Amino acid sequence: MFESGKPPVVENTEENRQICRKYCTICQNYKRHSLEKHQPTELFCGCGTSSAQNMKEIGCFCPACPLFTKYHLRGGYFCVRR
């Protein structure tokens, strides 16, 4: 998922979180698994996977997010994949 096996370096800033909120909150995974109730609640590409249990990959908006391009991310489903 991550190039060279290391997590991407996405800055944990309020600006990035605002961008993230526009995409994560409309994602099928986010909605179906109520990710707003689990930590981290957003910016999974920078903060790691959600603590929600038994999640399944049912849809991913990561590639549409401007942070995906800005930070040269690969893969997706950052909220699910460990």
Tab-separated table of N, CA and C in Angstrom:
chain	number	residue	atom	x	y	z
A	1	MET	N	0.832	-1.193	0.000
A	1	MET	CA	0.000	0.000	0.000
A	1	MET	C	0.864	1.240	0.000
A	2	PHE	N	1.832	1.321	0.904
A	2	PHE	CA	2.712	2.472	0.951
A	2	PHE	C	3.990	2.139	0.208
A	3	GLU	N	4.505	3.111	-0.506
A	3	GLU	CA	5.751	2.908	-1.225
A	3	GLU	C	6.861	2.585	-0.232
A	4	SER	N	7.649	1.600	-0.523
A	4	SER	CA	8.766	1.119	0.290
A	4	SER	C	8.332	0.654	1.680
A	5	GLY	N	7.049	0.353	1.858
A	5	GLY	CA	6.580	-0.198	3.114
A	5	GLY	C	6.448	0.792	4.255
A	6	LYS	N	6.759	2.057	4.034
A	6	LYS	CA	6.668	3.060	5.092
A	6	LYS	C	5.414	3.907	4.893
A	7	PRO	N	4.779	4.324	5.989
A	7	PRO	CA	3.606	5.186	5.846
A	7	PRO	C	3.982	6.518	5.200
A	8	PRO	N	3.065	7.096	4.449
A	8	PRO	CA	3.348	8.388	3.819
A	8	PRO	C	3.473	9.486	4.869
A	9	VAL	N	4.186	10.506	4.532
A	9	VAL	CA	4.339	11.638	5.438
A	9	VAL	C	3.320	12.697	5.023
A	10	VAL	N	2.196	12.697	5.686
A	10	VAL	CA	1.148	13.685	5.461
A	10	VAL	C	1.095	14.529	6.714
A	11	GLU	N	1.305	15.808	6.536
A	11	GLU	CA	1.343	16.705	7.689
A	11	GLU	C	-0.014	16.769	8.387
A	12	ASN	N	0.005	16.654	9.684
A	12	ASN	CA	-1.198	16.720	10.493
A	12	ASN	C	-1.460	18.181	10.849
A	13	THR	N	-2.011	18.907	9.858
A	13	THR	CA	-2.305	20.330	10.048
A	13	THR	C	-3.809	20.550	9.936
A	14	GLU	N	-4.290	21.672	10.442
A	14	GLU	CA	-5.708	21.987	10.331
A	14	GLU	C	-6.108	22.142	8.863
A	15	GLU	N	-5.247	22.704	8.048
A	15	GLU	CA	-5.535	22.843	6.613
A	15	GLU	C	-5.760	21.464	5.975
A	16	ASN	N	-4.875	20.511	6.273
A	16	ASN	CA	-5.028	19.160	5.726
A	16	ASN	C	-6.276	18.479	6.274
A	17	ARG	N	-6.587	18.709	7.535
A	17	ARG	CA	-7.791	18.118	8.127
A	17	ARG	C	-9.053	18.672	7.464
A	18	GLN	N	-9.056	19.955	7.128
A	18	GLN	CA	-10.210	20.538	6.449
A	18	GLN	C	-10.403	19.908	5.074
A	19	ILE	N	-9.310	19.702	4.357
A	19	ILE	CA	-9.380	19.027	3.057
A	19	ILE	C	-9.915	17.616	3.249
A	20	CYS	N	-9.378	16.925	4.223
A	20	CYS	CA	-9.772	15.554	4.519
A	20	CYS	C	-11.266	15.461	4.812
A	21	ARG	N	-11.795	16.365	5.585
A	21	ARG	CA	-13.211	16.328	5.978
A	21	ARG	C	-14.140	16.374	4.768
A	22	LYS	N	-13.687	16.995	3.696
A	22	LYS	CA	-14.507	17.081	2.484
A	22	LYS	C	-14.609	15.742	1.771
A	23	TYR	N	-13.653	14.869	1.978
A	23	TYR	CA	-13.614	13.590	1.270
A	23	TYR	C	-13.917	12.403	2.167
A	24	CYS	N	-13.279	12.317	3.310
A	24	CYS	CA	-13.503	11.176	4.210
A	24	CYS	C	-14.958	11.074	4.642
A	25	THR	N	-15.576	12.177	4.967
A	25	THR	CA	-16.925	12.133	5.531
A	25	THR	C	-17.984	11.698	4.516
A	26	ILE	N	-17.679	11.722	3.225
A	26	ILE	CA	-18.638	11.256	2.222
A	26	ILE	C	-18.306	9.850	1.719
A	27	CYS	N	-17.237	9.280	2.229
A	27	CYS	CA	-16.800	7.950	1.821
A	27	CYS	C	-17.734	6.876	2.381
A	28	GLN	N	-17.987	5.824	1.588
A	28	GLN	CA	-18.852	4.733	2.029
A	28	GLN	C	-18.312	4.046	3.281
A	29	ASN	N	-16.997	3.845	3.347
A	29	ASN	CA	-16.406	3.219	4.538
A	29	ASN	C	-16.663	4.075	5.768
A	30	TYR	N	-16.436	5.372	5.637
A	30	TYR	CA	-16.603	6.300	6.757
A	30	TYR	C	-18.039	6.253	7.277
A	31	LYS	N	-18.995	6.335	6.348
A	31	LYS	CA	-20.402	6.341	6.737
A	31	LYS	C	-20.839	5.002	7.311
A	32	ARG	N	-20.551	3.920	6.617
A	32	ARG	CA	-21.025	2.593	7.010
A	32	ARG	C	-20.499	2.167	8.372
A	33	HIS	N	-19.246	2.525	8.659
A	33	HIS	CA	-18.612	2.089	9.896
A	33	HIS	C	-18.611	3.166	10.980
A	34	SER	N	-19.326	4.285	10.738
A	34	SER	CA	-19.437	5.386	11.708
A	34	SER	C	-18.062	5.787	12.251
A	35	LEU	N	-17.137	6.082	11.344
A	35	LEU	CA	-15.761	6.359	11.745
A	35	LEU	C	-15.603	7.640	12.547
A	36	GLU	N	-16.611	8.506	12.539
A	36	GLU	CA	-16.536	9.720	13.355
A	36	GLU	C	-16.566	9.384	14.851
A	37	LYS	N	-16.943	8.151	15.181
A	37	LYS	CA	-17.023	7.717	16.579
A	37	LYS	C	-15.747	7.023	17.052
A	38	HIS	N	-14.767	6.866	16.171
A	38	HIS	CA	-13.542	6.126	16.498
A	38	HIS	C	-12.310	6.968	16.183
A	39	GLN	N	-11.255	6.725	16.911
A	39	GLN	CA	-10.008	7.466	16.685
A	39	GLN	C	-9.125	6.756	15.672
A	40	PRO	N	-8.370	7.463	14.867
A	40	PRO	CA	-8.568	8.880	14.588
A	40	PRO	C	-9.857	9.065	13.801
A	41	THR	N	-10.452	10.220	13.878
A	41	THR	CA	-11.726	10.460	13.213
A	41	THR	C	-11.557	10.958	11.778
A	42	GLU	N	-10.332	11.237	11.392
A	42	GLU	CA	-10.047	11.764	10.043
A	42	GLU	C	-8.546	11.701	9.779
A	43	LEU	N	-8.159	12.092	8.602
A	43	LEU	CA	-6.761	12.140	8.163
A	43	LEU	C	-6.052	10.800	8.380
A	44	PHE	N	-6.718	9.737	7.948
A	44	PHE	CA	-6.191	8.389	8.130
A	44	PHE	C	-4.860	8.196	7.406
A	45	CYS	N	-4.668	8.889	6.277
A	45	CYS	CA	-3.415	8.756	5.534
A	45	CYS	C	-2.230	9.317	6.315
A	46	GLY	N	-2.492	10.200	7.279
A	46	GLY	CA	-1.428	10.763	8.093
A	46	GLY	C	-1.404	10.251	9.514
A	47	CYS	N	-2.581	9.833	10.016
A	47	CYS	CA	-2.692	9.447	11.424
A	47	CYS	C	-2.796	7.944	11.645
A	48	GLY	N	-3.077	7.195	10.604
A	48	GLY	CA	-3.208	5.747	10.743
A	48	GLY	C	-4.633	5.279	10.634
A	49	THR	N	-4.820	3.982	10.758
A	49	THR	CA	-6.125	3.373	10.575
A	49	THR	C	-7.073	3.676	11.725
A	50	SER	N	-8.343	3.500	11.451
A	50	SER	CA	-9.370	3.707	12.459
A	50	SER	C	-9.330	2.596	13.491
A	51	SER	N	-9.742	2.919	14.703
A	51	SER	CA	-9.823	1.917	15.760
A	51	SER	C	-11.131	1.129	15.696
A	52	ALA	N	-12.000	1.437	14.728
A	52	ALA	CA	-13.254	0.701	14.569
A	52	ALA	C	-12.947	-0.771	14.293
A	53	GLN	N	-13.754	-1.641	14.835
A	53	GLN	CA	-13.544	-3.087	14.706
A	53	GLN	C	-14.301	-3.660	13.508
A	54	ASN	N	-13.764	-4.744	12.952
A	54	ASN	CA	-14.429	-5.524	11.912
A	54	ASN	C	-14.846	-4.716	10.690
A	55	MET	N	-13.999	-3.809	10.258
A	55	MET	CA	-14.315	-3.023	9.078
A	55	MET	C	-14.014	-3.812	7.816
A	56	LYS	N	-14.800	-3.555	6.774
A	56	LYS	CA	-14.599	-4.163	5.470
A	56	LYS	C	-14.407	-3.052	4.455
A	57	GLU	N	-13.658	-3.331	3.418
A	57	GLU	CA	-13.433	-2.352	2.355
A	57	GLU	C	-14.649	-2.334	1.444
A	58	ILE	N	-15.450	-1.275	1.535
A	58	ILE	CA	-16.667	-1.209	0.730
A	58	ILE	C	-16.700	-0.022	-0.212
A	59	GLY	N	-15.723	0.827	-0.181
A	59	GLY	CA	-15.662	1.990	-1.054
A	59	GLY	C	-14.572	2.910	-0.561
A	60	CYS	N	-13.924	3.604	-1.480
A	60	CYS	CA	-12.789	4.440	-1.084
A	60	CYS	C	-12.746	5.712	-1.910
A	61	PHE	N	-12.679	6.855	-1.240
A	61	PHE	CA	-12.561	8.146	-1.907
A	61	PHE	C	-11.138	8.690	-1.849
A	62	CYS	N	-10.210	7.973	-1.231
A	62	CYS	CA	-8.841	8.473	-1.075
A	62	CYS	C	-8.236	9.015	-2.373
A	63	PRO	N	-8.327	8.292	-3.501
A	63	PRO	CA	-7.701	8.802	-4.727
A	63	PRO	C	-8.283	10.124	-5.230
A	64	ALA	N	-9.496	10.481	-4.828
A	64	ALA	CA	-10.106	11.741	-5.249
A	64	ALA	C	-9.647	12.925	-4.398
A	65	CYS	N	-9.069	12.661	-3.246
A	65	CYS	CA	-8.659	13.703	-2.310
A	65	CYS	C	-7.399	14.421	-2.798
A	66	PRO	N	-7.353	15.746	-2.709
A	66	PRO	CA	-6.158	16.487	-3.111
A	66	PRO	C	-4.901	16.102	-2.323
A	67	LEU	N	-5.059	15.603	-1.107
A	67	LEU	CA	-3.897	15.182	-0.319
A	67	LEU	C	-3.235	13.956	-0.944
A	68	PHE	N	-4.024	13.120	-1.585
A	68	PHE	CA	-3.523	11.920	-2.252
A	68	PHE	C	-2.498	12.317	-3.317
A	69	THR	N	-2.819	13.335	-4.088
A	69	THR	CA	-1.920	13.823	-5.139
A	69	THR	C	-0.772	14.624	-4.544
A	70	LYS	N	-1.082	15.532	-3.639
A	70	LYS	CA	-0.059	16.402	-3.054
A	70	LYS	C	1.066	15.617	-2.395
A	71	TYR	N	0.714	14.522	-1.713
A	71	TYR	CA	1.715	13.744	-0.983
A	71	TYR	C	2.131	12.462	-1.708
A	72	HIS	N	1.720	12.342	-2.968
A	72	HIS	CA	2.111	11.197	-3.807
A	72	HIS	C	1.774	9.869	-3.138
A	73	LEU	N	0.544	9.773	-2.641
A	73	LEU	CA	0.117	8.559	-1.948
A	73	LEU	C	-0.196	7.454	-2.955
A	74	ARG	N	-0.145	6.233	-2.488
A	74	ARG	CA	-0.481	5.067	-3.300
A	74	ARG	C	-1.471	4.217	-2.534
A	75	GLY	N	-2.262	3.493	-3.265
A	75	GLY	CA	-3.234	2.620	-2.616
A	75	GLY	C	-4.473	3.384	-2.231
A	76	GLY	N	-4.977	3.122	-1.086
A	76	GLY	CA	-6.202	3.734	-0.601
A	76	GLY	C	-6.661	2.973	0.623
A	77	TYR	N	-7.901	3.183	0.998
A	77	TYR	CA	-8.458	2.537	2.185
A	77	TYR	C	-7.551	2.749	3.400
A	78	PHE	N	-7.046	3.953	3.561
A	78	PHE	CA	-6.126	4.241	4.677
A	78	PHE	C	-6.831	4.076	6.020
A	79	CYS	N	-8.153	4.176	6.049
A	79	CYS	CA	-8.880	4.011	7.303
A	79	CYS	C	-8.946	2.551	7.741
A	80	VAL	N	-8.790	1.618	6.797
A	80	VAL	CA	-8.993	0.192	7.067
A	80	VAL	C	-7.683	-0.582	7.167
A	81	ARG	N	-6.787	-0.356	6.239
A	81	ARG	CA	-5.601	-1.199	6.116
A	81	ARG	C	-4.601	-0.932	7.224
A	82	ARG	N	-4.112	-2.005	7.778
A	82	ARG	CA	-3.154	-1.933	8.885
A	82	ARG	C	-1.754	-2.237	8.405
